[in-house]
Short mmCIF file of C-alpha atoms in Angstrom, two decimals:
data_model
loop_
_atom_site.label_atom_id
_atom_site.label_comp_id
_atom_site.label_asym_id
_atom_site.label_seq_id
_atom_site.Cartn_x
_atom_site.Cartn_y
_atom_site.Cartn_z
CA THR X 1 16.28 3.56 -2.52
CA GLN X 2 13.79 4.49 -5.22
CA LEU X 3 11.39 7.24 -4.22
CA LEU X 4 8.03 8.25 -5.64
CA GLU X 5 6.68 11.75 -5.30
CA GLN X 6 3.04 12.64 -5.79
CA SER X 7 1.44 15.97 -6.51
CA PRO X 8 -0.58 17.74 -5.46
CA GLN X 9 -0.61 16.55 -1.88
CA PHE X 10 -4.19 17.75 -1.40
CA LEU X 11 -6.88 18.61 -3.93
CA SER X 12 -10.41 19.83 -3.30
CA ILE X 13 -12.71 20.33 -6.26
CA GLN X 14 -16.38 20.65 -7.10
CA GLU X 15 -18.40 17.81 -8.53
CA GLY X 16 -18.19 17.76 -12.32
CA GLU X 17 -14.69 19.22 -12.59
CA ASN X 18 -11.76 17.45 -14.22
CA LEU X 19 -8.46 16.86 -12.46
CA THR X 20 -5.03 15.32 -12.94
CA VAL X 21 -2.70 13.99 -10.27
CA TYR X 22 0.92 13.06 -10.82
CA CYS X 23 3.41 10.45 -9.70
CA ASN X 24 7.09 11.14 -10.37
CA SER X 25 10.44 9.54 -9.74
CA SER X 26 14.04 9.90 -10.81
CA SER X 27 14.21 6.12 -11.15
CA VAL X 28 12.91 3.77 -13.81
CA PHE X 29 10.17 1.37 -12.79
CA SER X 30 9.26 -1.86 -14.53
CA SER X 31 5.64 -1.37 -13.58
CA LEU X 32 3.53 1.09 -11.69
CA GLN X 33 0.20 0.75 -9.96
CA TRP X 34 -2.47 3.21 -8.84
CA TYR X 35 -4.60 2.57 -5.77
CA ARG X 36 -7.44 4.37 -4.06
CA GLN X 37 -7.73 4.22 -0.28
CA GLU X 38 -10.76 5.31 1.69
CA PRO X 39 -10.65 6.16 5.41
CA GLY X 40 -10.42 3.10 7.61
CA GLU X 41 -9.81 0.78 4.67
CA GLY X 42 -6.88 -0.69 2.85
CA PRO X 43 -5.83 0.47 -0.62
CA VAL X 44 -7.73 -0.96 -3.57
CA LEU X 45 -5.91 -1.51 -6.84
CA LEU X 46 -7.20 0.57 -9.77
CA VAL X 47 -4.72 -0.24 -12.52
CA THR X 48 -1.26 -1.59 -13.36
CA VAL X 49 0.79 -0.06 -16.19
CA VAL X 50 3.89 -1.79 -17.50
CA THR X 51 4.81 -0.32 -20.90
CA GLY X 52 6.32 3.14 -21.41
CA GLY X 53 3.73 5.43 -22.99
CA GLU X 54 0.89 3.10 -22.06
CA VAL X 55 -2.55 4.62 -21.55
CA LYS X 56 -5.34 2.77 -19.75
CA LYS X 57 -8.88 3.90 -19.20
CA LEU X 58 -11.20 2.81 -16.44
CA LYS X 59 -14.57 4.54 -16.94
CA ARG X 60 -13.87 8.20 -16.09
CA LEU X 61 -10.27 7.51 -15.03
CA THR X 62 -7.36 7.68 -17.50
CA PHE X 63 -3.92 6.45 -16.46
CA GLN X 64 -0.72 7.14 -18.37
CA PHE X 65 2.77 5.72 -17.86
CA GLY X 66 5.56 8.01 -19.02
CA ASP X 67 7.67 7.02 -22.01
CA ALA X 68 10.75 6.70 -19.80
CA ARG X 69 8.78 4.75 -17.14
CA LYS X 70 9.71 7.31 -14.50
CA ASP X 71 6.36 9.02 -14.10
CA SER X 72 2.65 8.50 -14.36
CA SER X 73 -0.54 10.51 -14.28
CA LEU X 74 -4.14 9.88 -13.35
CA HIS X 75 -6.81 12.02 -14.96
CA ILE X 76 -10.39 12.00 -13.70
CA THR X 77 -13.15 13.41 -15.87
CA ALA X 78 -16.31 14.85 -14.35
CA ALA X 79 -15.33 14.01 -10.78
CA GLN X 80 -18.00 12.70 -8.43
CA PRO X 81 -18.16 12.70 -4.62
CA GLY X 82 -17.58 8.94 -4.76
CA ASP X 83 -14.11 9.62 -6.18
CA THR X 84 -13.07 11.12 -2.84
CA GLY X 85 -10.13 9.31 -1.29
CA LEU X 86 -6.37 8.95 -1.10
CA TYR X 87 -4.82 8.10 -4.46
CA LEU X 88 -1.55 6.21 -4.15
CA CYS X 89 0.94 5.19 -6.78
CA ALA X 90 3.30 2.28 -6.22
CA GLY X 91 6.29 1.39 -8.36
CA GLU X 92 8.29 -1.78 -8.83
CA ASP X 93 11.94 -1.66 -9.85
CA ASN X 94 13.33 -3.48 -12.85
CA TYR X 95 14.53 -6.40 -10.77
CA GLY X 96 11.24 -7.04 -9.05
CA GLN X 97 13.05 -6.82 -5.76
CA ASN X 98 11.87 -3.54 -4.42
CA PHE X 99 8.67 -1.58 -4.56
CA VAL X 100 7.58 1.63 -2.95
CA PHE X 101 4.43 3.65 -2.47
CA GLY X 102 4.20 7.37 -2.95
CA PRO X 103 2.80 9.55 -0.15
CA GLY X 104 -0.52 9.91 -1.97
CA THR X 105 -2.81 12.66 -3.18
CA ARG X 106 -5.81 13.27 -0.96
CA LEU X 107 -8.77 14.16 -3.19
CA SER X 108 -12.00 15.67 -1.95
CA VAL X 109 -14.88 16.10 -4.39
CA LEU X 110 -17.57 18.38 -3.04
CA PRO X 111 -21.20 17.95 -4.12
CA GLY N 1 -15.64 -14.84 -0.96
CA ALA N 2 -14.10 -13.30 2.09
CA GLY N 3 -11.36 -10.73 1.69
CA VAL N 4 -8.31 -10.15 3.83
CA SER N 5 -9.21 -9.65 7.45
CA GLN N 6 -7.10 -8.16 10.23
CA SER N 7 -7.52 -8.07 13.97
CA PRO N 8 -7.73 -6.19 16.12
CA ARG N 9 -8.89 -3.18 14.12
CA TYR N 10 -7.68 -0.82 16.83
CA LYS N 11 -5.06 -1.32 19.50
CA VAL N 12 -3.93 1.07 22.19
CA ALA N 13 -0.73 0.07 23.92
CA LYS N 14 1.37 1.60 26.65
CA ARG N 15 4.97 2.30 25.73
CA GLY N 16 7.02 -0.81 26.40
CA GLN N 17 4.13 -3.22 25.95
CA ASP N 18 4.28 -6.07 23.43
CA VAL N 19 1.56 -6.31 20.78
CA ALA N 20 0.51 -8.95 18.24
CA LEU N 21 -1.38 -8.14 15.08
CA ARG N 22 -3.15 -10.84 13.11
CA CYS N 23 -3.77 -11.17 9.39
CA ASP N 24 -6.07 -13.70 7.73
CA PRO N 25 -5.30 -13.67 4.00
CA ILE N 26 -7.60 -14.74 1.22
CA SER N 27 -7.77 -18.52 1.23
CA GLY N 28 -5.22 -20.07 -1.09
CA HIS N 29 -3.14 -16.94 -1.54
CA VAL N 30 0.52 -17.82 -1.56
CA SER N 31 2.00 -14.39 -1.01
CA LEU N 32 1.49 -12.22 2.08
CA PHE N 33 2.81 -8.73 2.72
CA TRP N 34 2.93 -6.46 5.76
CA TYR N 35 3.08 -2.67 5.45
CA GLN N 36 3.28 0.21 7.90
CA GLN N 37 1.35 3.36 7.05
CA ALA N 38 2.08 6.44 9.11
CA LEU N 39 -0.47 9.22 9.30
CA GLY N 40 -0.59 11.14 6.02
CA GLN N 41 1.85 8.82 4.27
CA GLY N 42 1.73 5.94 1.84
CA PRO N 43 2.28 2.37 3.02
CA GLU N 44 5.87 1.30 3.60
CA PHE N 45 6.89 -2.28 2.98
CA LEU N 46 7.85 -4.29 6.05
CA THR N 47 8.07 -7.95 5.08
CA TYR N 48 6.99 -10.57 2.55
CA PHE N 49 6.08 -14.25 2.86
CA GLN N 50 5.71 -16.90 0.23
CA ASN N 51 3.75 -19.64 1.94
CA GLU N 52 5.50 -20.07 5.31
CA ALA N 53 8.85 -18.75 4.12
CA GLN N 54 9.76 -15.18 4.98
CA LEU N 55 11.59 -14.19 1.80
CA ASP N 56 12.11 -10.52 2.49
CA LYS N 57 12.22 -8.73 5.83
CA SER N 58 14.29 -5.80 4.70
CA GLY N 59 11.61 -3.29 5.67
CA LEU N 60 11.31 -4.23 9.33
CA PRO N 61 12.46 -1.07 11.14
CA SER N 62 14.16 -2.77 14.08
CA ASP N 63 14.70 -6.10 15.78
CA ARG N 64 11.65 -5.33 17.92
CA PHE N 65 9.53 -6.24 14.89
CA PHE N 66 8.96 -9.90 14.16
CA ALA N 67 6.57 -11.60 11.71
CA GLU N 68 5.63 -15.21 11.22
CA ARG N 69 3.37 -17.34 9.07
CA PRO N 70 4.00 -20.86 10.42
CA GLU N 71 1.43 -22.76 8.37
CA GLY N 72 1.46 -20.60 5.28
CA SER N 73 -1.91 -19.00 5.93
CA VAL N 74 -2.52 -16.75 8.96
CA SER N 75 0.29 -14.35 9.77
CA THR N 76 1.16 -12.48 12.94
CA LEU N 77 3.20 -9.30 13.20
CA LYS N 78 4.63 -8.87 16.67
CA ILE N 79 6.11 -5.69 18.02
CA GLN N 80 8.06 -5.93 21.23
CA ARG N 81 8.61 -3.07 23.68
CA THR N 82 6.46 -0.70 21.65
CA GLN N 83 7.59 2.89 21.21
CA GLN N 84 5.55 5.96 20.32
CA GLU N 85 7.07 6.02 16.84
CA ASP N 86 5.47 2.62 16.21
CA SER N 87 2.05 4.31 16.14
CA ALA N 88 0.68 3.72 12.64
CA VAL N 89 -1.77 1.65 10.64
CA TYR N 90 -0.42 -1.81 9.91
CA LEU N 91 -1.73 -3.20 6.64
CA CYS N 92 -1.66 -6.78 5.46
CA ALA N 93 -2.08 -7.78 1.81
CA SER N 94 -2.20 -11.11 0.05
CA SER N 95 -1.88 -12.17 -3.56
CA SER N 96 -1.99 -15.35 -5.57
CA PHE N 97 1.38 -14.72 -7.20
CA SER N 98 4.02 -17.22 -6.19
CA GLY N 99 7.34 -15.93 -7.43
CA GLY N 100 9.32 -13.33 -9.30
CA ALA N 101 8.36 -9.69 -9.30
CA LYS N 102 6.18 -8.86 -6.37
CA LEU N 103 3.83 -6.40 -8.02
CA GLN N 104 2.84 -8.43 -11.06
CA GLU N 105 -0.28 -9.76 -9.41
CA THR N 106 -3.02 -7.89 -7.63
CA GLN N 107 -2.47 -7.41 -3.93
CA TYR N 108 -5.66 -7.44 -1.87
CA PHE N 109 -5.36 -5.35 1.25
CA GLY N 110 -7.05 -5.81 4.58
CA PRO N 111 -8.56 -2.85 6.46
CA GLY N 112 -5.52 -2.50 8.68
CA THR N 113 -4.87 -2.38 12.41
CA ARG N 114 -4.54 1.11 13.82
CA LEU N 115 -1.94 1.01 16.60
CA LEU N 116 -1.59 3.87 19.05
CA VAL N 117 1.27 3.75 21.52
CA LEU N 118 0.90 6.07 24.48
#
């Protein structure tokens, strides 16, 4: 079973600060996705990365897929209270037969 | 257009009771997924449908869990003889992808059903 670990588990920062959260595995994934989940709602897809070393930007969010496709990071610049939520990564194995979610990083951005 | 809807949003059941959770996917979406999300954890895959065919049920934790999608649209997840460890949020997601790798298309999640077994 492929496992994804996320760090930190919890993060509380002030509005305007920058932050990076991480998603790591000992296994290779063919693709990896990042989601944000707000309380009482389902996860919402932010981005999919498929190529090792790939970097994608979504406004103030920068996503990177590791060269070996075993890890990924999400960097948020100038965090805003609206960024508060649970950030989940999900990985798909090379056969497209199995995918798993990490436990998430719970981010709180204080005004 | 309407997103994925789930009902009920909250369900309290006594241990041993049977429950049925409903998912209405986005119209026309071929693929449908069920996940279980325990408190403080990420979603865990339960089962996957392509139209009415249940192609993967490897994540169902026991034979008390049963899912169906008889007409390829609405799906029901049934849990028989509920136990306290079944308490979780049950998420449904749908996507337009119809084959191959499951994560290649965007999955749209419903708000979930929060099940509490007393």
